[in-house]
Coordinates of C-alpha atoms in Angstrom, one line a residue:
X1 CA 13.5 -7.2 77.5
X2 CA 9.8 -7.7 76.6
X3 CA 8.8 -7.8 80.2
X4 CA 10.7 -4.6 80.8
X5 CA 8.9 -2.9 78.0
X6 CA 5.5 -4.1 79.3
X7 CA 6.3 -2.8 82.8
X8 CA 7.3 0.6 81.4
X9 CA 4.1 0.8 79.4
X10 CA 2.0 -0.2 82.3
X11 CA 3.4 2.5 84.6
X12 CA 2.5 5.4 82.3
X13 CA -1.3 5.2 82.8
X14 CA -0.9 5.0 86.5
X15 CA 1.1 8.2 86.5
X16 CA -1.6 9.8 84.4
X17 CA -4.4 8.7 86.7
X18 CA -2.6 10.1 89.7
X19 CA -2.1 13.4 88.0
X20 CA -5.8 13.5 87.1
X21 CA -6.8 12.7 90.6
X22 CA -4.5 15.4 92.0
X23 CA -5.9 17.9 89.5
X24 CA -9.4 17.1 90.6
X25 CA -8.5 17.4 94.3
X26 CA -6.9 20.8 93.7
X27 CA -10.0 21.9 91.8
X28 CA -12.3 20.9 94.7
X29 CA -10.0 22.7 97.1
X30 CA -10.0 25.8 95.0
X31 CA -13.8 25.8 94.6
X32 CA -14.2 25.3 98.3
X33 CA -11.9 28.2 99.1
X34 CA -13.7 30.4 96.7
X35 CA -17.0 29.5 98.3
X36 CA -15.7 30.2 101.8
X37 CA -14.3 33.6 100.7
X38 CA -17.6 34.5 99.0
X39 CA -19.5 33.6 102.1
X40 CA -17.2 35.8 104.2
X41 CA -17.6 38.6 101.8
X42 CA -21.4 38.3 101.8
X43 CA -21.6 38.2 105.6
X44 CA -19.4 41.2 105.9
X45 CA -21.4 43.2 103.3
X46 CA -24.8 42.5 105.0
X47 CA -26.5 45.4 106.8
X48 CA -24.7 46.1 110.0
X49 CA -25.2 48.7 112.7
X50 CA -22.9 51.6 111.9
X51 CA -19.4 51.3 113.3
X52 CA -19.4 47.5 113.8
X53 CA -17.8 46.3 110.6
X54 CA -14.3 46.4 112.1
X55 CA -15.0 44.6 115.3
X56 CA -17.3 41.7 114.4
X57 CA -14.8 39.1 113.3
X58 CA -14.4 36.3 115.7
X59 CA -17.4 34.1 116.3
X60 CA -15.5 31.2 117.7
X61 CA -13.9 33.3 120.4
X62 CA -17.3 34.8 121.2
X63 CA -18.9 31.4 121.9
X64 CA -16.0 30.3 124.0
X65 CA -16.1 33.5 126.1
X66 CA -19.8 33.4 126.8
X67 CA -20.2 29.7 127.5
X68 CA -23.2 30.0 125.3
X69 CA -25.6 27.2 124.4
X70 CA -28.5 27.8 121.9
X71 CA -31.8 26.5 123.0
X72 CA -34.5 25.3 120.6
X73 CA -37.2 27.3 122.3
X74 CA -35.4 30.7 121.8
X75 CA -36.9 32.8 119.0
X76 CA -35.2 32.8 115.6
X77 CA -32.7 35.6 115.5
X78 CA -32.6 38.2 112.7
X79 CA -29.3 39.6 111.3
X80 CA -29.2 42.5 113.8
X81 CA -29.7 40.2 116.8
X82 CA -26.9 37.9 115.6
X83 CA -24.5 40.8 115.0
X84 CA -25.1 42.3 118.4
X85 CA -24.6 38.8 119.9
X86 CA -21.1 38.8 118.5
X87 CA -20.4 42.3 119.8
X88 CA -21.2 41.0 123.3
X89 CA -18.1 38.8 123.2
X90 CA -15.7 41.6 122.6
X91 CA -13.2 42.6 125.3
X92 CA -13.6 45.8 127.3
X93 CA -12.4 49.0 125.9
X94 CA -9.7 51.2 127.5
X95 CA -7.5 48.3 128.4
X96 CA -4.5 50.4 127.3
X97 CA -5.4 53.1 129.8
X98 CA -6.4 50.7 132.6
X99 CA -4.7 47.3 132.0
X100 CA -5.6 45.8 135.4
X101 CA -8.5 45.9 137.9
X102 CA -8.2 46.3 141.6
X103 CA -8.1 43.0 143.4
X104 CA -11.4 43.4 145.3
X105 CA -13.1 45.6 142.7
X106 CA -16.9 45.9 142.6
X107 CA -18.2 45.6 139.0
X108 CA -20.6 48.4 138.0
X109 CA -23.5 47.6 135.6
X110 CA -25.4 50.4 134.0
X111 CA -28.5 49.3 132.2
X112 CA -30.1 51.6 129.7
X113 CA -32.8 52.0 127.0
X114 CA -32.9 55.1 124.8
X115 CA -32.7 58.2 126.8
X116 CA -29.5 59.9 125.8
X117 CA -30.2 63.1 127.8
X118 CA -30.4 60.9 130.9
X119 CA -27.4 58.9 130.0
X120 CA -25.2 62.0 129.6
X121 CA -26.0 62.9 133.2
X122 CA -25.3 59.5 134.7
X123 CA -22.0 59.1 132.7
X124 CA -20.9 62.6 133.8
X125 CA -21.6 61.7 137.4
X126 CA -19.8 58.4 137.1
X127 CA -16.7 60.2 135.8
X128 CA -16.4 62.0 139.1
X129 CA -16.8 58.9 141.3
X130 CA -13.6 58.4 143.4
X131 CA -12.1 54.9 142.6
X132 CA -14.1 54.3 139.4
X133 CA -10.9 53.9 137.4
X134 CA -10.1 50.7 139.3
X135 CA -13.1 48.8 138.2
X136 CA -15.1 47.6 135.1
X137 CA -18.2 49.4 133.9
X138 CA -20.6 47.2 131.9
X139 CA -23.3 49.0 129.9
X140 CA -26.3 46.8 129.1
X141 CA -28.5 48.1 126.2
X142 CA -32.1 47.3 125.6
X143 CA -31.8 47.7 121.8
X144 CA -29.3 49.4 119.5
X145 CA -29.3 53.2 119.4
X146 CA -26.6 55.2 117.7
X147 CA -26.8 58.2 120.0
X148 CA -26.5 56.0 123.1
X149 CA -23.5 54.3 121.6
X150 CA -21.7 57.6 120.9
X151 CA -22.0 58.6 124.6
X152 CA -20.6 55.3 125.8
X153 CA -17.8 55.6 123.1
X154 CA -16.7 58.7 124.9
X155 CA -16.0 57.1 128.2
X156 CA -12.3 57.2 129.1
X157 CA -12.4 57.1 132.9
X158 CA -12.4 53.2 133.3
X159 CA -12.6 49.9 131.5
X160 CA -16.0 49.8 129.8
X161 CA -17.8 46.9 128.1
X162 CA -21.1 47.1 126.2
X163 CA -23.6 44.3 125.8
X164 CA -26.9 44.3 124.0
X165 CA -30.0 42.4 124.9
X166 CA -30.1 40.1 121.8
X167 CA -33.8 39.2 122.2
X168 CA -35.0 42.7 123.0
X169 CA -38.4 43.4 121.4
X170 CA -36.8 46.6 120.0
X171 CA -34.7 44.5 117.6
X172 CA -37.6 42.6 116.0
X173 CA -39.8 44.7 113.8
X174 CA -42.1 41.9 112.4
X175 CA -41.8 38.9 114.7
X176 CA -41.8 37.9 118.4
X177 CA -40.4 39.1 120.7
X178 CA -41.4 42.3 118.8
X179 CA -44.7 42.8 117.0
X180 CA -46.1 40.0 114.9
X181 CA -48.7 40.5 112.2
X182 CA -51.1 38.1 113.9
X183 CA -50.7 39.4 117.4
X184 CA -53.8 40.2 119.4
X185 CA -54.0 43.8 120.4
X186 CA -55.3 45.5 123.5
X187 CA -58.5 43.7 124.5
X188 CA -59.0 41.6 121.4
X189 CA -60.8 38.3 121.8
X190 CA -58.3 35.7 120.5
X191 CA -61.0 33.2 119.5
X192 CA -63.1 35.8 117.7
X193 CA -60.2 37.6 116.0
X194 CA -58.2 34.4 115.4
X195 CA -55.1 36.2 116.6
X196 CA -52.2 35.0 118.8
X197 CA -51.5 35.9 122.4
X198 CA -52.8 35.5 125.9
X199 CA -54.3 38.4 127.8
X200 CA -53.1 39.5 131.2
X201 CA -55.3 39.4 134.3
X202 CA -57.0 42.6 133.2
X203 CA -57.8 41.4 129.7
X204 CA -55.0 43.3 128.0
X205 CA -52.7 41.7 125.4
X206 CA -48.9 42.2 125.4
X207 CA -47.1 45.5 124.5
X208 CA -43.6 44.7 123.2
X209 CA -42.3 48.1 124.4
X210 CA -43.6 47.4 127.9
X211 CA -42.5 43.8 128.3
X212 CA -39.0 44.8 127.2
X213 CA -38.3 46.2 130.7
X214 CA -38.6 42.9 132.4
X215 CA -37.0 40.9 129.6
X216 CA -34.0 43.2 129.6
X217 CA -33.4 43.0 133.3
X218 CA -33.7 39.2 133.4
X219 CA -31.6 38.6 130.3
X220 CA -29.0 41.0 131.7
X221 CA -28.8 39.3 135.1
X222 CA -28.4 35.9 133.6
X223 CA -25.8 37.2 131.1
X224 CA -23.7 39.1 133.7
X225 CA -23.6 36.4 136.3
X226 CA -23.4 33.3 134.1
X227 CA -22.4 34.3 130.6
X228 CA -19.7 36.9 130.4
X229 CA -16.1 35.9 130.7
X230 CA -15.4 39.1 132.7
X231 CA -18.0 38.3 135.4
X232 CA -19.0 34.7 135.3
X233 CA -16.3 33.8 138.0
X234 CA -16.9 37.0 140.0
X235 CA -18.1 36.0 143.5
X236 CA -18.1 39.5 145.0
X237 CA -20.7 42.2 144.8
X238 CA -21.9 43.8 141.5
X239 CA -23.5 47.2 141.6
X240 CA -26.6 47.8 139.3
X241 CA -27.7 51.3 138.3
X242 CA -29.9 52.8 135.6
X243 CA -29.7 55.6 133.2
X244 CA -31.6 58.0 135.4
X245 CA -29.5 57.5 138.5
X246 CA -27.2 60.3 139.5
X247 CA -24.2 58.8 141.4
X248 CA -22.3 60.8 144.0
X249 CA -18.5 60.9 144.1
X250 CA -18.3 58.9 147.3
X251 CA -20.6 56.1 146.0
X252 CA -17.9 53.5 145.1
X253 CA -15.9 53.9 148.4
X254 CA -19.1 53.9 150.4
X255 CA -20.2 50.7 148.8
X256 CA -16.8 49.1 149.5
X257 CA -17.2 49.9 153.2
X258 CA -20.8 48.6 153.2
X259 CA -19.9 45.3 151.6
X260 CA -17.0 44.8 154.0
X261 CA -19.2 45.6 157.1
X262 CA -22.2 43.5 155.9
X263 CA -21.0 40.1 157.1
X264 CA -20.4 41.4 160.6
X265 CA -23.0 44.2 161.0
X266 CA -25.9 42.6 159.1
X267 CA -25.1 38.9 158.2
X268 CA -28.7 38.4 157.1
X269 CA -28.7 41.3 154.8
X270 CA -28.9 40.2 151.1
X271 CA -27.6 43.4 149.6
X272 CA -26.0 46.8 150.0
X273 CA -27.7 49.9 148.7
X274 CA -26.5 53.4 147.8
X275 CA -29.9 55.0 148.3
X276 CA -33.0 54.6 150.5
X277 CA -35.8 52.4 149.3
X278 CA -38.0 55.5 149.3
X279 CA -36.7 57.3 146.2
X280 CA -37.8 60.7 147.5
X281 CA -35.6 60.3 150.6
X282 CA -32.1 61.6 150.9
X283 CA -31.4 59.6 154.1
X284 CA -31.9 60.2 157.8
X285 CA -28.5 61.8 158.6
X286 CA -28.1 59.6 161.7
X287 CA -24.8 58.2 163.0
X288 CA -26.0 54.6 162.2
X289 CA -26.2 52.1 159.4
X290 CA -29.6 51.4 158.1
X291 CA -31.1 47.9 157.3
X292 CA -34.3 48.1 155.3
X293 CA -36.2 46.5 152.4
X294 CA -34.1 46.3 149.2
X295 CA -34.4 49.4 147.0
X296 CA -34.1 49.7 143.3
X297 CA -31.6 52.6 143.1
X298 CA -27.9 51.6 143.3
X299 CA -28.4 48.1 144.7
X300 CA -25.6 45.5 144.9
X301 CA -25.4 41.8 145.8
X302 CA -23.1 38.8 145.3
X303 CA -23.3 35.4 143.5
X304 CA -24.9 33.7 146.5
X305 CA -27.9 36.0 146.3
X306 CA -28.0 35.7 142.5
X307 CA -28.3 31.9 142.8
X308 CA -31.2 32.3 145.2
X309 CA -32.9 34.6 142.7
X310 CA -32.1 32.3 139.8
X311 CA -33.7 29.4 141.6
X312 CA -36.9 31.4 141.6
X313 CA -37.0 31.8 137.8
X314 CA -40.5 30.3 137.5
X315 CA -41.9 32.7 140.1
X316 CA -40.2 35.6 138.4
X317 CA -41.3 34.6 134.9
X318 CA -44.9 33.8 135.6
X319 CA -45.9 36.7 137.8
X320 CA -48.2 39.0 135.9
X321 CA -46.4 42.3 136.2
X322 CA -44.2 43.9 133.6
X323 CA -41.9 45.6 136.2
X324 CA -38.9 43.5 137.3
X325 CA -38.6 45.3 140.7
X326 CA -42.3 44.9 141.6
X327 CA -42.1 41.2 140.6
X328 CA -39.1 40.8 142.9
X329 CA -40.8 42.5 145.9
X330 CA -44.2 40.8 145.4
X331 CA -43.2 37.2 144.7
X332 CA -39.4 36.4 144.6
X333 CA -38.3 38.0 147.9
X334 CA -41.2 36.7 149.9
X335 CA -40.5 33.1 148.6
X336 CA -37.1 33.2 150.4
X337 CA -38.9 32.6 153.7
X338 CA -37.4 35.4 155.7
X339 CA -37.2 39.2 155.4
X340 CA -34.9 40.5 152.6
X341 CA -33.0 43.4 154.0
X342 CA -30.3 45.6 152.4
X343 CA -27.6 47.6 154.2
X344 CA -27.0 51.3 153.5
X345 CA -25.6 54.4 154.9
X346 CA -27.7 57.2 156.6
X347 CA -27.0 59.6 153.7
X348 CA -27.7 58.8 150.1
X349 CA -24.9 58.2 147.6
X350 CA -27.2 57.9 144.5
X351 CA -30.4 59.8 143.4
X352 CA -33.1 58.9 141.0
X353 CA -33.7 62.0 138.9
X354 CA -36.2 60.8 136.2
X355 CA -39.2 63.1 135.9
X356 CA -41.4 61.0 133.6
X357 CA -42.5 57.6 132.7
X358 CA -41.7 54.6 130.6
X359 CA -39.2 55.0 127.8
X360 CA -39.5 58.8 127.6
X361 CA -36.9 61.5 127.4
X362 CA -35.3 60.4 124.2
X363 CA -34.9 63.8 122.4
X364 CA -33.6 67.2 123.2
X365 CA -37.1 68.6 123.4
X366 CA -38.6 65.6 125.1
X367 CA -36.1 65.0 127.8
X368 CA -37.9 64.7 131.2
X369 CA -35.3 66.9 133.0
X370 CA -36.2 70.2 134.6
X371 CA -35.2 73.0 132.2
X372 CA -33.1 70.4 130.3
X373 CA -30.8 70.1 133.3
X374 CA -30.4 68.1 136.5
X375 CA -29.9 70.2 139.5
X376 CA -28.6 67.9 142.2
X377 CA -26.7 69.5 145.1
X378 CA -23.5 67.6 145.8
X379 CA -22.3 68.7 149.2
X380 CA -18.9 68.2 150.8
X381 CA -19.9 65.0 152.7
X382 CA -20.9 63.5 149.4
X383 CA -17.4 63.7 148.0
X384 CA -15.7 61.4 150.5
X385 CA -16.7 58.1 152.2
X386 CA -18.9 59.1 155.1
X387 CA -19.7 55.8 156.8
X388 CA -18.1 55.0 160.1
X389 CA -16.9 51.5 160.9
X390 CA -18.1 51.5 164.5
X391 CA -21.7 52.5 163.7
X392 CA -24.5 50.2 164.9
X393 CA -27.4 49.1 162.6
X394 CA -30.9 50.5 162.8
X395 CA -33.4 48.2 161.2
X396 CA -36.6 49.4 159.6
X397 CA -39.3 46.8 159.8
X398 CA -42.8 46.7 158.3
X399 CA -42.1 49.3 155.7
X400 CA -44.7 50.3 153.2
X401 CA -44.4 49.1 149.6
X402 CA -45.2 46.1 147.4
X403 CA -45.3 42.8 149.3
X404 CA -46.5 39.2 149.0
X405 CA -50.2 39.2 148.1
X406 CA -50.0 42.0 145.6
X407 CA -51.4 40.6 142.4
X408 CA -49.4 42.7 140.0
X409 CA -50.1 45.5 137.5
X410 CA -50.4 43.1 134.5
X411 CA -48.8 43.4 131.1
X412 CA -47.2 40.0 131.5
X413 CA -49.8 37.5 130.6
X414 CA -48.6 36.2 127.3
X415 CA -47.2 32.6 127.5
X416 CA -44.6 33.5 124.9
X417 CA -43.1 36.1 127.2
X418 CA -43.2 33.8 130.1
X419 CA -41.4 31.0 128.3
X420 CA -38.8 33.3 126.7
X421 CA -38.1 34.5 130.3
X422 CA -37.6 30.9 131.4
X423 CA -35.3 30.3 128.4
X424 CA -33.0 33.1 129.5
X425 CA -32.6 31.3 132.9
X426 CA -31.2 28.3 131.0
X427 CA -29.2 30.1 128.4
X428 CA -25.8 29.7 129.9
X429 CA -23.8 27.2 131.9
X430 CA -24.1 28.3 135.5
X431 CA -20.6 28.3 136.9
X432 CA -18.6 30.2 139.6
X433 CA -18.1 30.0 143.3
X434 CA -20.5 31.1 146.0
X435 CA -19.7 33.3 149.0
X436 CA -21.6 34.3 152.2
X437 CA -24.4 36.9 151.9

C-alpha cells in the first residue's frame, strides 16, 4: 500500500516535466514559424521590378532548372540582380497556345538592350515568319527595362521565354560591374589618383555601358547552352538575332534547309547564316549556296561549335576589344586552326536596319530609324523557302574584314572585366551531347 502510494506520487512530477517540455517545444516551433513567415513577408515586400511579384516564388525549382553553381569570384549581387535571377528559371509563356515544339525545331534567341523602337520592328517581322509557332523564342535582356518587357509581353505567336543578364553593368548603380566610386575614369593614372582599374591598350579606363556588350553576349551564350533547362540538352542549331535585325518570312524554313544540307554540302562549315557577312549586301542572286566567313546577322550553330568556342574562353576574355564579334573574328576563330566558314543562301533572309551606334534609339524622338519607320522591301521570293537542294556551293576565300593580327579597338583592359568573363564560362555544369558540325 505504501509502495503503491509512493509510485503514484513519483509519477506525477514526470508527467509535469513532459508537459513542460512539450510546451517548450511547441513554443520554439511557433516562434520559428513566425520567423519564417516574417522573412517571407519581408522578402516579398522588398523593391521588385513592376509586374514580378506574382511570379518570383520558387527559388528551389530555379536552382534545379539552371544547374547553377555560385562561384566565389562572381560579384556580390544586389536585390534586383537576385530577383531577375529567379525570373530566369520560369517556364516559357504561351504554353497553353503552343504546348509542344516541333521535333527538330531550331531555337531562336533574340538578344536586346533598350531600344524599344527597334524591338517593335523585329518582333513584328518575327510574327510573320513561317513556322515560328513551332519553336521557342528566347529573349535575352541586357538590363531591366519596362518598355522592352511590355513589347515581349505582347508576343502571342510562339512560346517565349525571357532571361536577364544578372551581372549586367546596367543593374549595378554603385558597384562593379557597374560604376564604383573609386573607379579610374578615362585616362586617369591609377597610381596618382589612387583609383581602381586597369587601362586598355590605348590608356583608357573601362566604361560600364560599353563593356556590357561583350559581357551580355558571353553570359547569354553560357546560359543558353549550359544553363537553361529548355536548351541545355539541345544539340541542334540555335539561331541568334539582335533587336535591329529584320527577319524575312522565309527565314526559319530557309535555315532548316541550310542546316540539313550543311553536313553534305559543306561539312567543314561551322554555322549557317541568314544574311551575308557584308551587312550592306542583299546577296548575289545566284543559283548556288554560298560559303563565306561567319557573319553577325542571323547566325546559327550547334553544340559542337559552342564547345569549341567555350574552350577558347581565355582567348575571348583577354582580347582587348569590347565587341564580341570582333573578338571572335580576330582571336577565337583563328585559334581553331582552319578557316571558319558559314553556309548561306544567295539571297538574304535577314537585314540589319540599325542606323546609329551603341545603345542609341531608346525614345520616340531618338530612334535611329529613317522617319521613324523601317522601309524594307519584302518581295515574293522572300516569303517562301528559296533554296534548292541540288545547288552547288561557291566558297568566298580571302574576304576583307577583321582577322588574326588585329589588335582590337580597346575598351576591355580592366582585369575585373576579364575575370568576370572567365567566371561566366565556369558558371554552369556543362552537359549535353555533341553532334557533327
